[in-house]
CSV table of C-alpha atoms in Angstrom, one decimal:
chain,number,residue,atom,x,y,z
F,1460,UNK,CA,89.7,86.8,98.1
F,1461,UNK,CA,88.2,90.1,97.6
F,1462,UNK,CA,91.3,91.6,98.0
F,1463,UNK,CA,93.0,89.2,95.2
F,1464,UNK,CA,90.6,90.0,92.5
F,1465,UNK,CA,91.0,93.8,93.5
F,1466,UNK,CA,94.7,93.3,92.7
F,1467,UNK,CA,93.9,90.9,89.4
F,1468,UNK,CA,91.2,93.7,88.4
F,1469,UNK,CA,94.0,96.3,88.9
F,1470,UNK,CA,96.7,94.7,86.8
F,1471,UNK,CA,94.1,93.4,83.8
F,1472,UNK,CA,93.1,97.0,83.7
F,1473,UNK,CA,96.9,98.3,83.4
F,1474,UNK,CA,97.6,95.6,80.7
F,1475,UNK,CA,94.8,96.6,79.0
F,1476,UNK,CA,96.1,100.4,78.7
F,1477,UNK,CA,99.6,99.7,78.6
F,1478,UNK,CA,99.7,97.1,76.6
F,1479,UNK,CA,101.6,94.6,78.1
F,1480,UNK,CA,100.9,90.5,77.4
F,1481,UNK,CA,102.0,89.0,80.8
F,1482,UNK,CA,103.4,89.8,84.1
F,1483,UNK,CA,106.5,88.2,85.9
F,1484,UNK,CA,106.4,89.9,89.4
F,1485,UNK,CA,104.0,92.1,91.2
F,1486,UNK,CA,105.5,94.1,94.3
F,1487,UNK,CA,102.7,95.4,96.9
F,1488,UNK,CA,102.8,97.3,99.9
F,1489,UNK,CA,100.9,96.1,102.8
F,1490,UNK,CA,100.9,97.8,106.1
F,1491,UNK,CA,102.0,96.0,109.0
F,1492,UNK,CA,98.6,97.4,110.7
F,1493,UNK,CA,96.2,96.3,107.6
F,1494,UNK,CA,96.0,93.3,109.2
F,1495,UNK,CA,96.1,91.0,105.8
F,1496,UNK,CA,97.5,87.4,106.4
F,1497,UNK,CA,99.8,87.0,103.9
F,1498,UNK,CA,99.9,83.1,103.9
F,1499,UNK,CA,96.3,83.6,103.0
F,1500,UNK,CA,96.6,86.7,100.0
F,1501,UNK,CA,99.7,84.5,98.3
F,1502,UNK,CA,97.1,81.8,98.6
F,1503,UNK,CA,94.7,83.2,97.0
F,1504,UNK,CA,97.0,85.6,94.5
F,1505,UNK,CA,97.9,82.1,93.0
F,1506,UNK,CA,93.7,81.5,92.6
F,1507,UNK,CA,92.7,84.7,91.6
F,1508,UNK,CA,95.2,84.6,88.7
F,1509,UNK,CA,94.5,81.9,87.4
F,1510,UNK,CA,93.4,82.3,83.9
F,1511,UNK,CA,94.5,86.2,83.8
F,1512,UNK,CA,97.7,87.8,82.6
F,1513,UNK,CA,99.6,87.4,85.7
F,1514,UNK,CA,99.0,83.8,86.4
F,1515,UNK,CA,102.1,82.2,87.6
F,1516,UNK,CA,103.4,85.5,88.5
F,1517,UNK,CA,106.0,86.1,91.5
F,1518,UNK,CA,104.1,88.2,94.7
F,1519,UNK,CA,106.7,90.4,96.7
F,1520,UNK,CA,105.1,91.8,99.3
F,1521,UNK,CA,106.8,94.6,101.3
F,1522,UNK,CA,105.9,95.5,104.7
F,1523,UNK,CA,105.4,99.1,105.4
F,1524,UNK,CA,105.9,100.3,108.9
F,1525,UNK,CA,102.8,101.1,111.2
F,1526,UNK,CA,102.8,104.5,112.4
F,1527,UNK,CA,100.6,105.9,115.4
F,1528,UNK,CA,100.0,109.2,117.7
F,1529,UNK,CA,100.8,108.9,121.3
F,1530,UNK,CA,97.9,111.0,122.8
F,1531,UNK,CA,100.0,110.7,126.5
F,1532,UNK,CA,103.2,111.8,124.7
F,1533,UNK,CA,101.7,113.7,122.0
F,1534,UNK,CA,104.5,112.3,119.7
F,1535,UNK,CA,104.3,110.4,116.2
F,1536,UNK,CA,105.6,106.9,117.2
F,1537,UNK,CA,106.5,103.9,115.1
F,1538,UNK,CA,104.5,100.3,116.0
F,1539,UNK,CA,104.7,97.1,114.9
F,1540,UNK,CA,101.5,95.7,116.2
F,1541,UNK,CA,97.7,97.7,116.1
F,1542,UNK,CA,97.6,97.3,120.1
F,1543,UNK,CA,101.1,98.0,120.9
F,1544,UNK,CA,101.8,100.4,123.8
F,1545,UNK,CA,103.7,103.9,122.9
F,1546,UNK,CA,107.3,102.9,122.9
F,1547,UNK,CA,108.5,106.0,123.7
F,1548,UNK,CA,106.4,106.2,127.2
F,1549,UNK,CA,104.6,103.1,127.4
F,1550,UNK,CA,101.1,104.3,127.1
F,1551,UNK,CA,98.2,102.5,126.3
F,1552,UNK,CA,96.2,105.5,124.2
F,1553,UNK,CA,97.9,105.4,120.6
F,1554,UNK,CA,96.3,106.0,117.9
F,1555,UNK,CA,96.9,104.7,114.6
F,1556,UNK,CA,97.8,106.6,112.2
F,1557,UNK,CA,99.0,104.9,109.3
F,1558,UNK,CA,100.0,101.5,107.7
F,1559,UNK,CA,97.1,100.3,107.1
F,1560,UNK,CA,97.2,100.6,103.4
F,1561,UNK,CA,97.1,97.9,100.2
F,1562,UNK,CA,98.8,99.2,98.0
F,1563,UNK,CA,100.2,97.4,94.4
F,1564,UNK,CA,103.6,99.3,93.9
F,1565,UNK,CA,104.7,98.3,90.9
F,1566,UNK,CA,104.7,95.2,87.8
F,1567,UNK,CA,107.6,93.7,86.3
F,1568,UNK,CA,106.1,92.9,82.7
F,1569,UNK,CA,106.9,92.1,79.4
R,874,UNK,CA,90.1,90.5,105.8
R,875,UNK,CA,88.7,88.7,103.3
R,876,UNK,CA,92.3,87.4,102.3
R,877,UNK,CA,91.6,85.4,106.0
R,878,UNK,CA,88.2,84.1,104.9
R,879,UNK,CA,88.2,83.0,101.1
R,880,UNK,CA,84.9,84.8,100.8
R,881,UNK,CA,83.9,85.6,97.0
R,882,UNK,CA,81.9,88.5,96.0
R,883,UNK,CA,80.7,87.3,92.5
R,884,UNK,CA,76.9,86.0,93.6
R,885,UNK,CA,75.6,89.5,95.4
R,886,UNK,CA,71.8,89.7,94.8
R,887,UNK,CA,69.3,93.0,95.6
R,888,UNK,CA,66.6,91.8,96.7
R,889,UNK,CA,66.9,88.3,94.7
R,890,UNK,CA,68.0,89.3,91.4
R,891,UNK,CA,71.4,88.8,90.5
R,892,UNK,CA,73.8,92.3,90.2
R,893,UNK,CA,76.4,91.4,87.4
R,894,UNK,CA,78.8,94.4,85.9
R,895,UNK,CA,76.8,94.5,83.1
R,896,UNK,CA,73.1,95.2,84.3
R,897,UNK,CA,73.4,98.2,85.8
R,898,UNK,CA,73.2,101.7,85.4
R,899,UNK,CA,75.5,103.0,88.6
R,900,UNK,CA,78.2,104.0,86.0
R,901,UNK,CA,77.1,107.3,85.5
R,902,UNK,CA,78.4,110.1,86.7
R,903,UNK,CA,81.1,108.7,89.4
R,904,UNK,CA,83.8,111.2,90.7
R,905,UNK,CA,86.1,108.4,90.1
R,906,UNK,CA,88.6,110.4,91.3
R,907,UNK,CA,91.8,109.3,89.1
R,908,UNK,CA,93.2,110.3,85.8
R,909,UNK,CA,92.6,107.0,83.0
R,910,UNK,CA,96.0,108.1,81.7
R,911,UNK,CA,97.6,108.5,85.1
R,912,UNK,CA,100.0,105.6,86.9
R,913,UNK,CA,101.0,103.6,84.1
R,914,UNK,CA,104.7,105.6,83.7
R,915,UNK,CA,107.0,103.4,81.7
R,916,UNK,CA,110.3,103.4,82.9
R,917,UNK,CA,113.4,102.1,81.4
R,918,UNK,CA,114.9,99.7,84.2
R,919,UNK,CA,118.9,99.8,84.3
R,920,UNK,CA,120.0,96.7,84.2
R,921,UNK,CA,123.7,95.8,86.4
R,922,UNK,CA,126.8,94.0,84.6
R,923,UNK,CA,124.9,90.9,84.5
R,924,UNK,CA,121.7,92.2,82.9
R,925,UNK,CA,119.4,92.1,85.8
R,926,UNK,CA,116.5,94.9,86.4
R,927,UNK,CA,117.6,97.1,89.2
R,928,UNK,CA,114.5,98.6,91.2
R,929,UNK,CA,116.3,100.9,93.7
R,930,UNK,CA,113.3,100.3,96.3
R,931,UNK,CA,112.3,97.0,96.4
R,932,UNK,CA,114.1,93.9,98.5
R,933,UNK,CA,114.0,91.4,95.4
R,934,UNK,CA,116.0,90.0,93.4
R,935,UNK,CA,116.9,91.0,90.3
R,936,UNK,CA,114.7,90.6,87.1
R,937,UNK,CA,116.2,89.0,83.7
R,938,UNK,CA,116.5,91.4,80.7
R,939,UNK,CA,113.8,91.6,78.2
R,940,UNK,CA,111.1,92.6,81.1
R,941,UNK,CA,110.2,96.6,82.0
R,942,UNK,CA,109.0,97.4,85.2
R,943,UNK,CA,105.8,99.6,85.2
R,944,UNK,CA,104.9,101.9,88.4
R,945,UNK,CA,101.1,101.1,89.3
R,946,UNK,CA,101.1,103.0,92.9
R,947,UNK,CA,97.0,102.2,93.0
R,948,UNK,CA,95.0,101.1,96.2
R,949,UNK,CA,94.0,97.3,96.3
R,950,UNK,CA,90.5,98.9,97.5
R,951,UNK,CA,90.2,101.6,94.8
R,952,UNK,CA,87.7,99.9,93.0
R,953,UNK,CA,85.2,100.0,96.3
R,954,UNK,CA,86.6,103.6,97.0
R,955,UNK,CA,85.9,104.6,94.4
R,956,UNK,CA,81.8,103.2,94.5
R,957,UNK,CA,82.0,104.9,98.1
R,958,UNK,CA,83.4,108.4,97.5
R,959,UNK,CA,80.0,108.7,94.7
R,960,UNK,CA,77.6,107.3,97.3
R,961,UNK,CA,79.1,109.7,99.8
R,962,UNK,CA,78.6,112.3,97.0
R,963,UNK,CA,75.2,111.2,96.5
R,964,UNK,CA,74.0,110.7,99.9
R,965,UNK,CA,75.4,114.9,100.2
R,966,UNK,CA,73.6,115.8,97.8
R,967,UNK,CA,70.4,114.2,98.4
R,968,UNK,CA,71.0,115.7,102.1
R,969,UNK,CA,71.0,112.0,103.6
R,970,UNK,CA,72.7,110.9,106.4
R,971,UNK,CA,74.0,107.3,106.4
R,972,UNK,CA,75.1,105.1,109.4
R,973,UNK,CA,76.8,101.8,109.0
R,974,UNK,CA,75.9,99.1,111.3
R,975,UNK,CA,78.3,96.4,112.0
R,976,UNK,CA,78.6,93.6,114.8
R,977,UNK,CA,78.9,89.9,115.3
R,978,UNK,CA,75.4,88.2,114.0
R,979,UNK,CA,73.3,87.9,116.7
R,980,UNK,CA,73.9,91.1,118.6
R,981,UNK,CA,70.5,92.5,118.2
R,982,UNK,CA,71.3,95.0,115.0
R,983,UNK,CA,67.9,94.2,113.6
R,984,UNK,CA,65.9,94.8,116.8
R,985,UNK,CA,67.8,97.9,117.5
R,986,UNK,CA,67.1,98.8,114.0
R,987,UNK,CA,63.2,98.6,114.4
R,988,UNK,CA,63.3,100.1,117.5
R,989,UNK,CA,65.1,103.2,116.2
R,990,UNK,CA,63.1,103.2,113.5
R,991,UNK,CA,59.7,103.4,115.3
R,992,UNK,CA,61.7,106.3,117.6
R,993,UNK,CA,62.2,108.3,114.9
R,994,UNK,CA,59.6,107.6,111.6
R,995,UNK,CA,57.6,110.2,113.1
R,996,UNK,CA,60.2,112.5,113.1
R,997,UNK,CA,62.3,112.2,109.8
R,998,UNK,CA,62.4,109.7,106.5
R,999,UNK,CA,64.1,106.3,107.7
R,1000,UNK,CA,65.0,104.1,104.9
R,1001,UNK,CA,66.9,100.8,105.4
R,1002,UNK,CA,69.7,98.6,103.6
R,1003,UNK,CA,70.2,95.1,105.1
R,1004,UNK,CA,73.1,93.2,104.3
R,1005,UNK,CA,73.0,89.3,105.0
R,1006,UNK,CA,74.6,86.4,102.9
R,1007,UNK,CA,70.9,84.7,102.7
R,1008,UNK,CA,67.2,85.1,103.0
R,1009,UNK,CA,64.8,88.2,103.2
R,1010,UNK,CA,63.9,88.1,106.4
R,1011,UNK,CA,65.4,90.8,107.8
R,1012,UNK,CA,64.3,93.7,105.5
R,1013,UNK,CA,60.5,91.6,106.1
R,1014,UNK,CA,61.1,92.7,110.1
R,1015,UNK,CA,61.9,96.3,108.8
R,1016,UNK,CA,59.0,96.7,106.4
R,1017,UNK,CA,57.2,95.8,108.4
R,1018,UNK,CA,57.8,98.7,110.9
R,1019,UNK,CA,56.8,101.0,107.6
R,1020,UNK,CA,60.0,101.6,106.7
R,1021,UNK,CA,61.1,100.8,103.0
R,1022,UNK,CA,64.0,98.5,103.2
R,1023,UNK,CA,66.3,96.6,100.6
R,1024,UNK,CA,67.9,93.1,100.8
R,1025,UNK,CA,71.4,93.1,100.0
R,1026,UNK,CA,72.4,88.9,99.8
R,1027,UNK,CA,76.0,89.0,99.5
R,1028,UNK,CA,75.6,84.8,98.8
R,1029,UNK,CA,79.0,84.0,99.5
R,1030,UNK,CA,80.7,87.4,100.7
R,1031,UNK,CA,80.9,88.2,103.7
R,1032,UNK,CA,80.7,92.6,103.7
R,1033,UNK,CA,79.2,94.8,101.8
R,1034,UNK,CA,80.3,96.6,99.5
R,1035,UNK,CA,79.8,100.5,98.5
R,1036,UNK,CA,78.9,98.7,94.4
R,1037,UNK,CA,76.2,96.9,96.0
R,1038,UNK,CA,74.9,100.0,98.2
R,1039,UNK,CA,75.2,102.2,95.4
R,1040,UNK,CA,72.7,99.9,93.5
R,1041,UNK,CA,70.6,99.7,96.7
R,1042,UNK,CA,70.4,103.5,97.0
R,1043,UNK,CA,69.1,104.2,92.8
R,1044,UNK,CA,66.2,102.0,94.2
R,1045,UNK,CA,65.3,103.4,97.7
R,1046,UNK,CA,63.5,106.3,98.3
R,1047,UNK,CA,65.8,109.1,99.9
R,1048,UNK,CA,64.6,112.2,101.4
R,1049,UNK,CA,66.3,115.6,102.2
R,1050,UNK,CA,67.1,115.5,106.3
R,1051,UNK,CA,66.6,111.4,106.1
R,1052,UNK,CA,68.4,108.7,107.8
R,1053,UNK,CA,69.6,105.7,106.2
R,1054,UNK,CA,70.6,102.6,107.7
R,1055,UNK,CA,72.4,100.3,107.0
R,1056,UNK,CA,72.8,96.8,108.7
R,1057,UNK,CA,76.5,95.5,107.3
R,1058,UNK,CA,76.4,91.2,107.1
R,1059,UNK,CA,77.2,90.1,110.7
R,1060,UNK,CA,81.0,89.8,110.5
R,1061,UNK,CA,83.7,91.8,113.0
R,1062,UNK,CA,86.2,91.5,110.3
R,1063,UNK,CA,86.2,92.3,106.9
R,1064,UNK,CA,83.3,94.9,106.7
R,1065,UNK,CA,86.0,97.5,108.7
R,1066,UNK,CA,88.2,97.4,105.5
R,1067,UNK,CA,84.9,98.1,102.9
R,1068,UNK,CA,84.0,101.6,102.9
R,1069,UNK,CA,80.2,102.2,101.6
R,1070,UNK,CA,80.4,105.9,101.7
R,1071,UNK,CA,78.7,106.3,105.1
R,1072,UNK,CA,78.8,108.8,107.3
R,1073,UNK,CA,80.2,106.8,110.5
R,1074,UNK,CA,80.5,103.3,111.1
R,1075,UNK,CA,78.5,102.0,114.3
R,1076,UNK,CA,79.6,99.3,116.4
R,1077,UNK,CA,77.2,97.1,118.0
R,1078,UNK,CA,78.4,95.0,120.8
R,1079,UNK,CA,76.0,92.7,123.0
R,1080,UNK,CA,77.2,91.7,126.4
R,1081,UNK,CA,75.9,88.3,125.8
R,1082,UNK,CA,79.8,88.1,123.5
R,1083,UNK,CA,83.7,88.3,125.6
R,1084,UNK,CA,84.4,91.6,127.1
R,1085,UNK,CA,87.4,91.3,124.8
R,1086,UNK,CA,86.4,91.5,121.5
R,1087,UNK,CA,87.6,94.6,120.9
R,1088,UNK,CA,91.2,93.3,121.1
R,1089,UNK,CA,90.7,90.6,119.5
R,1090,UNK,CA,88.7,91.9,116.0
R,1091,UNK,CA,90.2,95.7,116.9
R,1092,UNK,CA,89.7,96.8,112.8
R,1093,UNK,CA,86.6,97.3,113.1
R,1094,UNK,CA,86.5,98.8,117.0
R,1095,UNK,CA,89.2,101.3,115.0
R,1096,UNK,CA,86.9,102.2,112.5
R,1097,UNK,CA,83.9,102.9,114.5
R,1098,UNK,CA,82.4,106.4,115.4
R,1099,UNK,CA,80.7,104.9,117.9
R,1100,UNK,CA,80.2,101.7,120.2
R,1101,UNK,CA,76.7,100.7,121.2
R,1102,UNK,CA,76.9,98.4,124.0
R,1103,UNK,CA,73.7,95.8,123.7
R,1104,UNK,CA,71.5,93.8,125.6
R,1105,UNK,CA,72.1,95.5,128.7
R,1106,UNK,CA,69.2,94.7,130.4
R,1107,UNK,CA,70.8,90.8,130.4
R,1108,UNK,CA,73.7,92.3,132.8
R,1109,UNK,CA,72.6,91.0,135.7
R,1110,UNK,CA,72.3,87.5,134.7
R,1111,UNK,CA,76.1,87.8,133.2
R,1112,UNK,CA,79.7,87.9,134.8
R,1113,UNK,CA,80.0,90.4,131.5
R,1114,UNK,CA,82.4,93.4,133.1
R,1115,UNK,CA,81.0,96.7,131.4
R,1116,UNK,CA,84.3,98.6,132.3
R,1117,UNK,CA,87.2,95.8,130.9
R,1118,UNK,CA,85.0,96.2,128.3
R,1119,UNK,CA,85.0,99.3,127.6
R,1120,UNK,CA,88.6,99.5,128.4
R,1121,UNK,CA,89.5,97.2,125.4
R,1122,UNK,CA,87.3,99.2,122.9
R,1123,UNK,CA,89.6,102.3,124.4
R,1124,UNK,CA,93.0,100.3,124.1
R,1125,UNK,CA,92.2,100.2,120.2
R,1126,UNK,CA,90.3,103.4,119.8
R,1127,UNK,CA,90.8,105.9,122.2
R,1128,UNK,CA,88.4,108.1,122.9
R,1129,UNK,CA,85.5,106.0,120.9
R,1130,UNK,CA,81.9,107.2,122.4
R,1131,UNK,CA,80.1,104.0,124.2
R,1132,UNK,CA,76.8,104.2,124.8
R,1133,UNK,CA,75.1,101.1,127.2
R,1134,UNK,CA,71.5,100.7,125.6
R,1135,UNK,CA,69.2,97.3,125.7
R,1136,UNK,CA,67.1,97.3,122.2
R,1137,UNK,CA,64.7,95.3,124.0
R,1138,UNK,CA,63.7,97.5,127.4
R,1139,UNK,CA,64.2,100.5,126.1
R,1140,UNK,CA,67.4,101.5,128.1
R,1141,UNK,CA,70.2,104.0,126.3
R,1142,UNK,CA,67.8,104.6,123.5
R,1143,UNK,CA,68.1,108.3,123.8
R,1144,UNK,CA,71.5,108.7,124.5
R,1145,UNK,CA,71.8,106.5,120.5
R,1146,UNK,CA,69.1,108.7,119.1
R,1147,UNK,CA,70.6,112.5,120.8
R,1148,UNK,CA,73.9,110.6,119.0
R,1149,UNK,CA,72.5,110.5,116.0
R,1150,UNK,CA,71.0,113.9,116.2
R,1151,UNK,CA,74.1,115.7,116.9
R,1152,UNK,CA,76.0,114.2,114.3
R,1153,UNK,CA,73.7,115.5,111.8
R,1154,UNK,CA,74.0,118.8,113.1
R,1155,UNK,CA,77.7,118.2,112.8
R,1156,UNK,CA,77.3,117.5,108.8
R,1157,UNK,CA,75.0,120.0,108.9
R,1158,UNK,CA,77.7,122.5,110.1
R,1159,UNK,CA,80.1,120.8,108.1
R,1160,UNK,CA,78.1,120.2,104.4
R,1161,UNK,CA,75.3,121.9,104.9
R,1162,UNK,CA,73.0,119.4,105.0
């Protein structure tokens, strides 16, 4: 929930400076590794709107990839899950790297 | 994350009086770290033969004419980043070090707390923060060690959050070369993702919980500096397996330090204090402080 009124507090804020009355879709980036349900953020998108500019809005969310260090293969490696094993040489020691971020990418507006 | 448990962060209190954006005075001089004209770029969306928006990035479908896109590119935590890089600030320039505690509840934080504290008040300034959705009793156990400690109820939250600390902090005495502590709401999830502007995060594990924990809540094994392995002394009268333990906590952080220690007997306590001790020297190397 916190995370939906960050989001609501981020869009009332550009609204307010960019002078825009409502918004029809807001795209964000979620890491696969940032561990956010997204049943549960949609859920509450819909409640934290409510009563703001971008109630009713559209969420797109797009996954961003999760990206980790292989300290076995010393290699930057590409995982889907936080406690996946190096794909490259099936290690158990990788360390994340990226993917983790919440980002909001951009508003459709008008 | 908070997205999993629907927890609100509208009723925070210090010390019973309620902390609303408008009674405060922690909007001085934040580093906040972004320009107020910066991310709001219009751009004029082509639109395709059948007037649709085209975004050349995103997987959507096409928006009807009449709407403009506008490029936001900001952090869903900003806000609390933002609260934590002028704590961090802060706690630099005050020459504080700050340590985040964070475990299930019920994993001995509090007794470890006291018992640190009355290793160390003779040595350096303590001061304490103590995060819990309800009740005072907890900064009550620390005062009454000597220490001056604030109450943080997070009423329906479940984390912290660096806002909250930052009020905390204006109140609490701080001294050059001191330690604060801070005892994060008993929650393996969501206080990983809130950032207070500590130094490390701590990790306190009892061996009274699964041996697996670590895989199963690994966010907050990630972002720990360190994994204090509690209630040792209980080890005999458990089937708890120190070494699958510690091999989760490795599976999702390699490397992390684990220190065994029983708040209670007395056992470890050094290894956690030489821990803390060399990690201010570290700052100290690093910030000068």
């Amino acid at each position: 929930m916190s995370l939906s009124q960050g989001i609501v507090e981020l869009i009332e804020d550009a609204a307010h400076r960019d002078g825009f009355a409502s918004v029809r879709t807001v795209w964000l980036e979620i890491g696969k590794l940032a561990s956010v349900e997204t049943q549960s953020l949609r859920f509450c998108f819909d409640v934290a709107t409510r009563g703001s500019c971008a109630e009713g809005a559209r969420l797109e969310i797009v996954a961003t990839p999760g990206r980790a260090w292989c300290l076995a293969c010393s290699q930057a490696v590409t995982i889907d899950d936080a406690l996946a094993d190096c794909p490259l040489c099936g290690s158990r020691q990788v360390q994340v790297t990226g993917g983790t971020d919440m980002r909001v990418k951009e508003l459709e507006v008008e | 994350m908070c997205t999993t448990c629907g927890c609100g962060s509208n009723e925070v209190r210090l010390e019973g009086a309620a902390l609303t954006p408008h009674d405060h005075d922690h909007d001085h001089d934040h580093d906040h770290g972004h320009d107020h004209g910066h991310g709001h770029l219009h751009m004029h969306v082509p639109h395709d033969e059948h007037g649709f928006a085209q975004v050349p990035w995103a997987p959507h479908a096409p928006a009807p004419m009449g709407t403009r896109i506008v490029q936001m590119e900001r952090d869903i935590l900003e806000k609390n980043n933002r609260y934590a890089a002028a704590n961090r600030t802060e706690f630099t320039a005050r020459g504080v070090q700050a340590l985040n505690l964070m475990s299930s509840p019920g994993s001995g934080k509090t007794t470890l707390l006291v018992k640190t504290i009355e290793s160390l008040r003779d040595a350096r300034p303590i001061a304490v923060i103590e995060g819990d959705q309800e009740t005072t009793r907890d900064a009550e156990r620390i005062r009454a060690t000597g220490a001056p400690a604030l109450q943080i109820n997070t009423g329906k939250g479940c984390h912290l959050d660096a806002q909250a600390v930052g009020h905390a902090i204006a109140e609490l005495p701080l001294h050059p070369g001191g330690l604060l502590l801070i005892e994060n709401v008993g929650n393996l999830v969501c206080p990983a993702a809130f950032d207070l502007g500590e130094a490390h995060k701590v990790v306190v594990l009892s061996v009274t919980e699964g041996e697996d924990k670590p895989l199963k809540y690994p966010d907050m094994f990630r972002a720990a500096s360190l994994l204090l392995l509690n209630k040792c002394d209980l080890l005999p009268y458990l089937e708890f397996d120190v070494g699958f333990a510690i091999e989760c906590a490795h599976r999702v952080n390699p490397g992390l330090p684990v220190i065994q220690i029983s708040a209670k007997t007395g056992a470890g306590m050094p290894e956690w204090l030489a821990w803390i001790e060399s990690e201010r020297h570290a700052s100290v190397l690093a910030h000068g402080i």
